[in-house]
């Protein structure tokens, strides 16, 4: 498959995937609010912090195995890929076991120290719901490695399509569960069942795509060391998401209450729908970008990277303009006027969208080159500073203070990630803008040739 065809296929499926993801985030919220109420829903969001933190820990070793496997397979080193696959399965299985142990420890400590007593949801329901959510997350640990099968076979679009199917099923099942009047236990059980079915189908299809039948993989100490070293870096990368998203949720809950959590998180969800739009660019280029990097075709890598970054900035700007003119009306309709957005908080989130567009696409460089530590250290540091600022400012300025605290993160990352990504690829930052006309001519030629 050619690079152009691969990107187009990935792009089409990525659009579908992001639309489904946006619908997943947006459609169920009114049903949650009407079925559970703002306070109950806010408490549910707070409880979901626990499985979310454990889910983020998977992406460390999972990403390390996946990226190492793809780079080896793309370079034609199939025996090395087979060895990495075998070692990766062992490490991921150990991660699942460790996650199960952590689940038992966390829930036991929570019950013994009466951490769930202050929740408006009954303690038994809390423990059951969190248990099912965590187990579902643990089982999904294997999906990272299987994603590498699809990317190595240049069938990343198929893997993304299967992921979209899972999201659609989750939405439909969620509607049914809420319509039947189930609480958090029923909802968690339904998501758990869907997760088991998806992982089974995903692994079955992915394993048939790669050509490793004639290679017997071995568990090597060197591979385990490599995966562990890289994995620690990737583990820090999702940690920033845990600290930033779940941390700010917890800060708002502690300082302003559960109803404010519902307001803050729904605003952020709507604004990050724009992030989903330019994340489509990442999903479109990353599989082929990494494959070409593995083959050593740097001229193609540089061109694709330049085009993707600039297009992401343009998309972020257009998305922000759309929300400026229509966002508040959409929010009122979406939440059925149950929640109200302060005007100053809204404008802070608008600025955050623009800053996020500057650096978000550049992050693919760290995964592509399998060099996670640059981003991991900076993102974690920035997330800690951001959550700290949110806590301090929210005590004095309410939701506005929490919003300003989140803006600090995007500001720090915008000034760090883009130059550092260019450096990893052997480029200068100014080259992103020096070849605009040449890249435009290249795209125009590709379009005319195709149509």
Coordinates of C-alpha atoms in Angstrom, one line a residue:
X1 CA 0.0 0.0 0.0
X2 CA 1.4 3.5 -0.9
X3 CA 1.9 6.2 1.7
X4 CA -0.8 8.4 0.1
X5 CA -3.4 5.6 0.0
X6 CA -2.5 4.6 3.5
X7 CA -3.0 8.1 4.9
X8 CA -6.3 8.6 3.0
X9 CA -7.6 5.2 4.4
X10 CA -6.4 6.1 7.9
X11 CA -7.9 9.6 7.5
X12 CA -11.4 8.3 6.5
X13 CA -11.5 5.8 9.3
X14 CA -10.0 8.4 11.8
X15 CA -12.9 10.8 10.9
X16 CA -15.4 8.1 11.6
X17 CA -13.6 7.1 14.8
X18 CA -13.5 10.7 16.1
X19 CA -17.1 11.3 15.2
X20 CA -18.0 8.2 17.1
X21 CA -15.8 9.3 20.0
X22 CA -17.4 12.8 20.1
X23 CA -20.8 11.2 20.0
X24 CA -19.7 8.9 22.8
X25 CA -18.7 11.9 24.9
X26 CA -21.6 14.1 24.0
X27 CA -24.7 12.0 23.5
X28 CA -24.7 10.2 26.8
X29 CA -24.3 13.3 28.9
X30 CA -27.9 14.5 28.7
X31 CA -29.1 10.9 29.5
X32 CA -26.7 10.7 32.5
X33 CA -27.9 14.1 33.8
X34 CA -31.6 13.3 33.3
X35 CA -31.3 9.7 34.7
X36 CA -28.9 10.3 37.5
X37 CA -28.9 14.1 38.2
X38 CA -25.9 16.5 38.2
X39 CA -24.7 15.5 41.7
X40 CA -24.8 11.7 41.1
X41 CA -23.2 12.1 37.7
X42 CA -20.5 14.3 39.2
X43 CA -19.8 11.7 41.8
X44 CA -19.6 9.1 39.1
X45 CA -17.0 11.2 37.2
X46 CA -15.0 11.4 40.4
X47 CA -15.1 7.6 41.0
X48 CA -14.0 6.9 37.5
X49 CA -10.7 8.5 38.4
X50 CA -9.6 5.2 40.0
X51 CA -9.9 2.9 36.9
X52 CA -8.6 5.7 34.7
X53 CA -5.4 6.0 36.6
X54 CA -4.8 2.2 36.3
X55 CA -5.7 2.3 32.6
X56 CA -3.1 4.9 31.9
X57 CA -0.4 2.7 33.5
X58 CA -1.0 0.2 30.7
X59 CA 0.2 2.5 28.0
X60 CA 3.7 2.4 29.3
X61 CA 4.8 -1.1 28.5
X62 CA 2.0 -1.5 25.9
X63 CA 3.3 1.4 23.8
X64 CA 6.9 0.3 24.2
X65 CA 6.2 -3.2 22.9
X66 CA 4.0 -1.9 20.1
X67 CA 6.4 0.7 18.8
X68 CA 9.5 -1.5 19.1
X69 CA 7.6 -4.3 17.3
X70 CA 6.5 -2.0 14.4
X71 CA 9.9 -0.5 13.9
X72 CA 11.6 -4.0 13.8
X73 CA 8.9 -5.4 11.4
X74 CA 9.1 -2.3 9.1
X75 CA 12.9 -2.7 8.9
X76 CA 12.5 -6.3 7.8
X77 CA 13.8 -7.8 11.1
X78 CA 11.0 -10.3 11.5
X79 CA 12.9 -12.6 14.0
X80 CA 13.5 -9.6 16.2
X81 CA 9.8 -8.7 15.9
X82 CA 8.8 -12.2 16.8
X83 CA 11.1 -12.1 19.9
X84 CA 9.6 -8.7 20.9
X85 CA 6.1 -10.1 20.5
X86 CA 6.8 -13.0 22.8
X87 CA 8.6 -10.9 25.4
X88 CA 5.9 -8.2 25.1
X89 CA 3.1 -10.7 25.9
X90 CA 4.9 -11.8 29.0
X91 CA 5.4 -8.2 30.2
X92 CA 1.8 -7.2 29.5
X93 CA 0.5 -10.3 31.3
X94 CA 2.6 -9.4 34.3
X95 CA 1.2 -5.9 34.1
X96 CA -2.3 -7.3 34.2
X97 CA -1.5 -9.4 37.2
X98 CA 0.0 -6.3 39.0
X99 CA -3.0 -4.3 38.1
X100 CA -5.3 -6.9 39.7
X101 CA -3.2 -6.9 42.8
X102 CA -3.4 -3.0 42.9
X103 CA -7.1 -3.2 42.5
X104 CA -7.5 -5.5 45.5
X105 CA -5.2 -3.3 47.6
X106 CA -6.8 0.0 46.6
X107 CA -10.4 -1.1 47.2
X108 CA -9.5 -2.8 50.5
X109 CA -7.8 0.3 51.8
X110 CA -10.7 2.5 50.6
X111 CA -13.2 0.4 52.5
X112 CA -11.0 0.1 55.6
X113 CA -10.4 3.8 55.8
X114 CA -14.1 4.6 55.0
X115 CA -13.1 6.6 51.9
X116 CA -16.4 5.9 50.2
X117 CA -18.6 6.8 53.2
X118 CA -18.9 10.4 52.1
X119 CA -20.1 9.5 48.6
X120 CA -23.7 10.1 47.8
X121 CA -23.6 6.6 46.1
X122 CA -23.9 3.5 48.4
X123 CA -20.6 2.0 49.3
X124 CA -21.4 -1.4 47.9
X125 CA -22.4 0.1 44.6
X126 CA -19.2 2.1 44.5
X127 CA -17.0 -1.0 45.1
X128 CA -18.8 -3.2 42.6
X129 CA -18.8 -0.5 39.9
X130 CA -15.1 0.4 40.3
X131 CA -14.2 -3.3 40.3
X132 CA -15.9 -4.0 37.0
X133 CA -14.4 -0.8 35.4
X134 CA -10.9 -1.7 36.6
X135 CA -11.1 -5.3 35.4
X136 CA -12.3 -4.1 32.0
X137 CA -9.3 -1.7 31.8
X138 CA -6.9 -4.5 32.7
X139 CA -8.1 -6.8 30.0
X140 CA -7.7 -4.0 27.4
X141 CA -3.9 -3.9 28.2
X142 CA -3.4 -6.4 25.4
X143 CA -4.9 -4.1 22.7
X144 CA -1.7 -2.0 22.6
X145 CA 0.4 -4.9 21.3
X146 CA -2.4 -6.0 18.9
X147 CA -2.5 -2.5 17.5
X148 CA 1.1 -3.1 16.4
X149 CA 0.0 -6.1 14.4
X150 CA -2.4 -3.9 12.4
X151 CA 0.2 -1.1 11.9
X152 CA 2.9 -3.6 10.8
X153 CA 0.6 -5.1 8.2
X154 CA -0.3 -1.5 7.1
X155 CA -3.9 -2.2 8.1
X156 CA -4.1 0.4 10.7
X157 CA -7.4 1.6 9.3
X158 CA -9.0 -1.8 9.9
X159 CA -7.9 -1.7 13.6
X160 CA -9.3 1.8 14.0
X161 CA -12.5 0.7 12.4
X162 CA -12.9 -2.1 14.9
X163 CA -12.3 0.4 17.7
X164 CA -15.1 2.6 16.3
X165 CA -17.4 -0.4 16.3
X166 CA -16.6 -0.9 20.0
X167 CA -17.5 2.7 20.8
X168 CA -20.8 2.5 18.9
X169 CA -21.7 -0.6 20.8
X170 CA -20.8 1.1 24.1
X171 CA -23.0 4.0 23.2
X172 CA -26.0 1.8 22.3
X173 CA -25.5 -0.3 25.4
X174 CA -25.2 2.8 27.5
X175 CA -28.5 4.1 26.2
X176 CA -30.2 0.9 27.0
X177 CA -28.8 0.7 30.5
X178 CA -29.8 4.3 31.3
X179 CA -33.2 3.9 29.8
X180 CA -33.8 0.8 32.0
X181 CA -33.0 3.0 35.0
X182 CA -29.8 1.2 36.0
X183 CA -27.2 2.9 38.2
X184 CA -23.5 2.8 38.1
X185 CA -23.2 -1.0 38.7
X186 CA -25.4 -1.9 35.7
X187 CA -23.6 0.6 33.5
X188 CA -20.1 -0.7 34.6
X189 CA -21.1 -4.3 34.0
X190 CA -22.3 -3.5 30.5
X191 CA -19.1 -1.8 29.6
X192 CA -17.1 -4.7 31.0
X193 CA -19.0 -7.2 28.8
X194 CA -18.4 -5.1 25.7
X195 CA -14.7 -4.8 26.5
X196 CA -14.2 -8.6 26.8
X197 CA -15.9 -9.2 23.4
X198 CA -13.9 -6.5 21.7
X199 CA -10.5 -7.7 22.9
X200 CA -11.3 -11.2 21.8
X201 CA -12.2 -10.2 18.2
X202 CA -9.4 -7.6 18.0
X203 CA -6.7 -10.2 18.9
X204 CA -8.2 -12.9 16.6
X205 CA -8.2 -10.6 13.5
X206 CA -4.8 -8.9 14.2
X207 CA -2.8 -12.1 14.7
X208 CA -3.8 -13.3 11.3
X209 CA -2.4 -10.2 9.5
X210 CA 1.3 -10.5 10.4
X211 CA 3.7 -12.9 8.7
X212 CA 5.5 -14.4 11.6
X213 CA 4.5 -18.1 11.3
X214 CA 7.9 -19.2 10.2
X215 CA 9.6 -17.4 13.1
X216 CA 9.6 -18.8 16.6
X217 CA 9.8 -16.0 19.1
X218 CA 12.0 -16.2 22.1
X219 CA 11.8 -14.4 25.4
X220 CA 15.1 -12.5 25.6
X221 CA 16.5 -10.6 28.6
X222 CA 17.7 -7.8 26.3
X223 CA 14.2 -7.4 24.9
X224 CA 12.7 -7.3 28.3
X225 CA 15.2 -4.7 29.4
X226 CA 14.5 -2.6 26.3
X227 CA 10.8 -2.8 26.7
X228 CA 11.1 -2.0 30.4
X229 CA 13.3 1.0 29.8
X230 CA 11.1 2.4 27.1
X231 CA 8.0 1.4 29.0
X232 CA 8.9 3.5 32.0
X233 CA 9.1 6.5 29.7
X234 CA 5.8 5.8 28.1
X235 CA 4.3 5.1 31.5
X236 CA 5.1 8.7 32.4
X237 CA 3.5 10.0 29.3
X238 CA 0.0 8.8 30.3
X239 CA 0.7 9.9 33.8
X240 CA 0.3 13.5 32.7
X241 CA -3.1 12.7 31.5
X242 CA -4.0 11.1 34.8
X243 CA -2.6 14.0 36.7
X244 CA -4.0 16.7 34.4
X245 CA -7.5 15.4 33.7
X246 CA -8.3 13.4 36.7
X247 CA -6.3 15.7 39.0
X248 CA -8.2 18.8 37.9
X249 CA -11.5 16.9 38.3
X250 CA -10.5 16.0 41.9
X251 CA -9.4 19.6 42.6
X252 CA -12.8 21.0 41.4
X253 CA -14.6 18.3 43.5
X254 CA -12.7 19.1 46.6
X255 CA -12.9 22.9 46.3
X256 CA -16.2 23.5 44.6
X257 CA -18.3 20.4 45.0
X258 CA -19.7 17.6 42.7
X259 CA -22.1 19.9 40.8
X260 CA -19.2 22.1 39.7
X261 CA -17.4 18.9 38.5
X262 CA -20.3 18.3 36.1
X263 CA -20.1 21.9 34.8
X264 CA -16.3 21.9 34.5
X265 CA -16.0 18.5 32.8
X266 CA -18.8 19.1 30.4
X267 CA -17.2 22.4 29.3
X268 CA -13.9 20.7 28.8
X269 CA -15.5 17.8 26.9
X270 CA -17.2 20.2 24.5
X271 CA -14.0 22.2 23.9
X272 CA -11.9 19.1 23.4
X273 CA -14.3 18.0 20.7
X274 CA -12.1 20.4 18.6
X275 CA -9.1 18.5 19.8
X276 CA -10.7 15.4 18.4
X277 CA -10.8 17.1 15.0
X278 CA -7.1 17.8 14.7
X279 CA -6.3 14.5 16.5
X280 CA -7.7 13.0 13.2
X281 CA -4.5 14.3 11.6
X282 CA -2.4 12.4 14.1
X283 CA -4.3 9.2 13.5
X284 CA -4.1 9.6 9.7
X285 CA -0.4 10.1 9.4
X286 CA 1.1 8.2 12.4
X287 CA 1.0 4.6 11.1
X288 CA 2.6 5.4 7.7
X289 CA 4.9 8.0 9.3
X290 CA 6.3 5.5 11.7
X291 CA 6.6 2.8 9.0
X292 CA 8.5 5.2 6.7
X293 CA 10.7 6.2 9.7
X294 CA 11.5 2.5 10.3
X295 CA 12.5 2.2 6.6
X296 CA 14.8 5.2 6.9
X297 CA 12.9 7.4 4.4
X298 CA 13.5 10.7 6.2
X299 CA 12.5 13.0 3.3
X300 CA 9.0 11.6 3.3
X301 CA 8.9 11.8 7.1
X302 CA 9.9 15.5 7.1
X303 CA 7.3 16.5 4.5
X304 CA 4.5 14.6 6.2
X305 CA 5.4 16.1 9.6
X306 CA 5.4 19.7 8.2
X307 CA 2.1 19.3 6.5
X308 CA 0.4 17.7 9.5
X309 CA 1.6 20.3 12.0
X310 CA 0.5 23.3 9.9
X311 CA -2.8 21.7 9.1
X312 CA -3.4 21.0 12.8
X313 CA -2.9 24.7 13.6
X314 CA -5.3 25.8 10.9
X315 CA -7.9 23.3 12.1
X316 CA -7.6 24.4 15.7
X317 CA -8.1 28.0 14.7
X318 CA -11.2 27.3 12.6
X319 CA -12.6 25.1 15.4
X320 CA -12.1 27.8 17.9
X321 CA -13.9 30.4 15.7
X322 CA -16.9 27.9 15.4
X323 CA -17.2 27.5 19.2
X324 CA -16.8 31.3 19.7
X325 CA -19.9 31.9 17.6
X326 CA -22.0 28.8 18.3
X327 CA -20.4 27.0 21.3
X328 CA -22.6 28.4 24.1
X329 CA -25.8 27.7 22.3
X330 CA -24.6 24.2 21.6
X331 CA -23.8 23.8 25.3
X332 CA -27.2 25.0 26.4
X333 CA -28.9 22.6 24.0
X334 CA -26.5 19.7 24.9
X335 CA -27.0 20.0 28.7
X336 CA -30.7 20.9 28.3
X337 CA -30.0 24.2 30.1
X338 CA -29.4 22.2 33.3
X339 CA -25.9 23.6 33.6
X340 CA -24.7 27.2 33.1
X341 CA -21.3 28.3 31.8
X342 CA -19.7 31.5 33.2
X343 CA -18.6 33.7 30.3
X344 CA -15.1 34.3 31.5
X345 CA -14.5 30.5 32.0
X346 CA -15.7 29.9 28.4
X347 CA -13.1 32.4 27.0
X348 CA -10.3 30.8 28.9
X349 CA -11.1 27.4 27.4
X350 CA -11.2 29.0 23.9
X351 CA -7.6 30.2 24.4
X352 CA -6.7 26.7 25.5
X353 CA -7.9 25.2 22.3
X354 CA -5.6 27.4 20.2
X355 CA -2.5 26.6 22.4
X356 CA -3.3 22.9 22.3
X357 CA -3.4 23.0 18.5
X358 CA 0.2 24.2 18.4
X359 CA 1.7 21.2 20.0
X360 CA -0.7 18.3 19.9
X361 CA 0.2 16.9 16.5
X362 CA 4.0 17.1 17.2
X363 CA 3.6 14.5 20.0
X364 CA 3.5 11.7 17.4
X365 CA 7.3 12.3 17.0
X366 CA 8.0 10.7 20.4
X367 CA 6.0 7.6 19.6
X368 CA 7.3 7.4 16.1
X369 CA 10.9 7.4 17.1
X370 CA 10.3 5.4 20.2
X371 CA 11.8 8.1 22.4
X372 CA 9.3 8.8 25.1
X373 CA 11.4 10.5 27.8
X374 CA 11.5 14.0 26.3
X375 CA 7.8 14.4 26.3
X376 CA 7.2 12.2 29.5
X377 CA 9.3 14.4 31.8
X378 CA 8.1 17.7 30.5
X379 CA 4.4 16.7 30.3
X380 CA 4.4 15.3 33.8
X381 CA 6.1 18.4 35.3
X382 CA 3.7 20.7 33.5
X383 CA 0.7 18.7 34.6
X384 CA 1.8 18.9 38.2
X385 CA 2.2 22.6 38.0
X386 CA -1.1 23.0 36.3
X387 CA -3.1 21.0 38.9
X388 CA -1.3 22.9 41.7
X389 CA -2.3 26.2 40.0
X390 CA -5.9 25.0 39.5
X391 CA -6.1 24.2 43.2
X392 CA -4.8 27.5 44.4
X393 CA -6.7 29.7 42.0
X394 CA -10.0 27.8 42.3
X395 CA -10.0 28.6 46.0
X396 CA -10.0 32.3 45.2
X397 CA -11.7 32.5 41.8
X398 CA -13.9 29.4 41.6
X399 CA -14.3 27.8 38.2
X400 CA -12.4 30.6 36.5
X401 CA -9.3 29.8 38.6
X402 CA -9.5 26.1 37.7
X403 CA -9.8 27.0 34.0
X404 CA -6.7 29.3 34.2
X405 CA -4.8 26.5 35.9
X406 CA -5.5 24.1 33.0
X407 CA -4.4 26.9 30.6
X408 CA -1.0 26.9 32.2
X409 CA -0.4 23.3 30.9
X410 CA -1.1 24.1 27.3
X411 CA 1.0 27.2 27.4
X412 CA 4.1 25.4 28.8
X413 CA 3.7 22.5 26.3
X414 CA 3.2 24.8 23.3
X415 CA 6.6 26.4 23.9
X416 CA 8.4 23.1 24.5
X417 CA 7.0 20.3 22.3
X418 CA 7.1 21.8 18.8
X419 CA 10.9 22.8 18.9
X420 CA 11.9 19.5 20.6
X421 CA 9.9 17.4 18.1
X422 CA 11.7 19.1 15.2
X423 CA 15.0 18.5 16.9
X424 CA 14.3 14.7 17.2
X425 CA 13.7 14.6 13.4
X426 CA 16.8 16.5 12.5
X427 CA 14.8 19.6 11.5
X428 CA 14.8 23.3 12.5
X429 CA 11.5 24.8 13.7
X430 CA 11.6 27.4 11.0
X431 CA 11.5 24.7 8.4
X432 CA 7.9 24.1 9.2
X433 CA 7.2 27.5 7.5
X434 CA 10.0 27.7 4.9
X435 CA 8.5 24.9 2.7
X436 CA 4.9 25.9 2.8
X437 CA 4.7 26.6 -1.0
X438 CA 6.6 23.4 -1.9
X439 CA 4.4 21.3 0.4
X440 CA 1.2 22.9 -1.1
X441 CA 2.5 22.2 -4.6
X442 CA 3.1 18.6 -3.5
X443 CA -0.4 18.2 -2.1
X444 CA -1.9 19.9 -5.2
X445 CA 0.0 17.5 -7.5
X446 CA -1.2 14.5 -5.5
X447 CA -4.8 15.7 -5.7
X448 CA -4.7 16.4 -9.4
X449 CA -3.0 13.1 -10.1
X450 CA -5.7 11.2 -8.2
X451 CA -8.7 13.1 -9.5

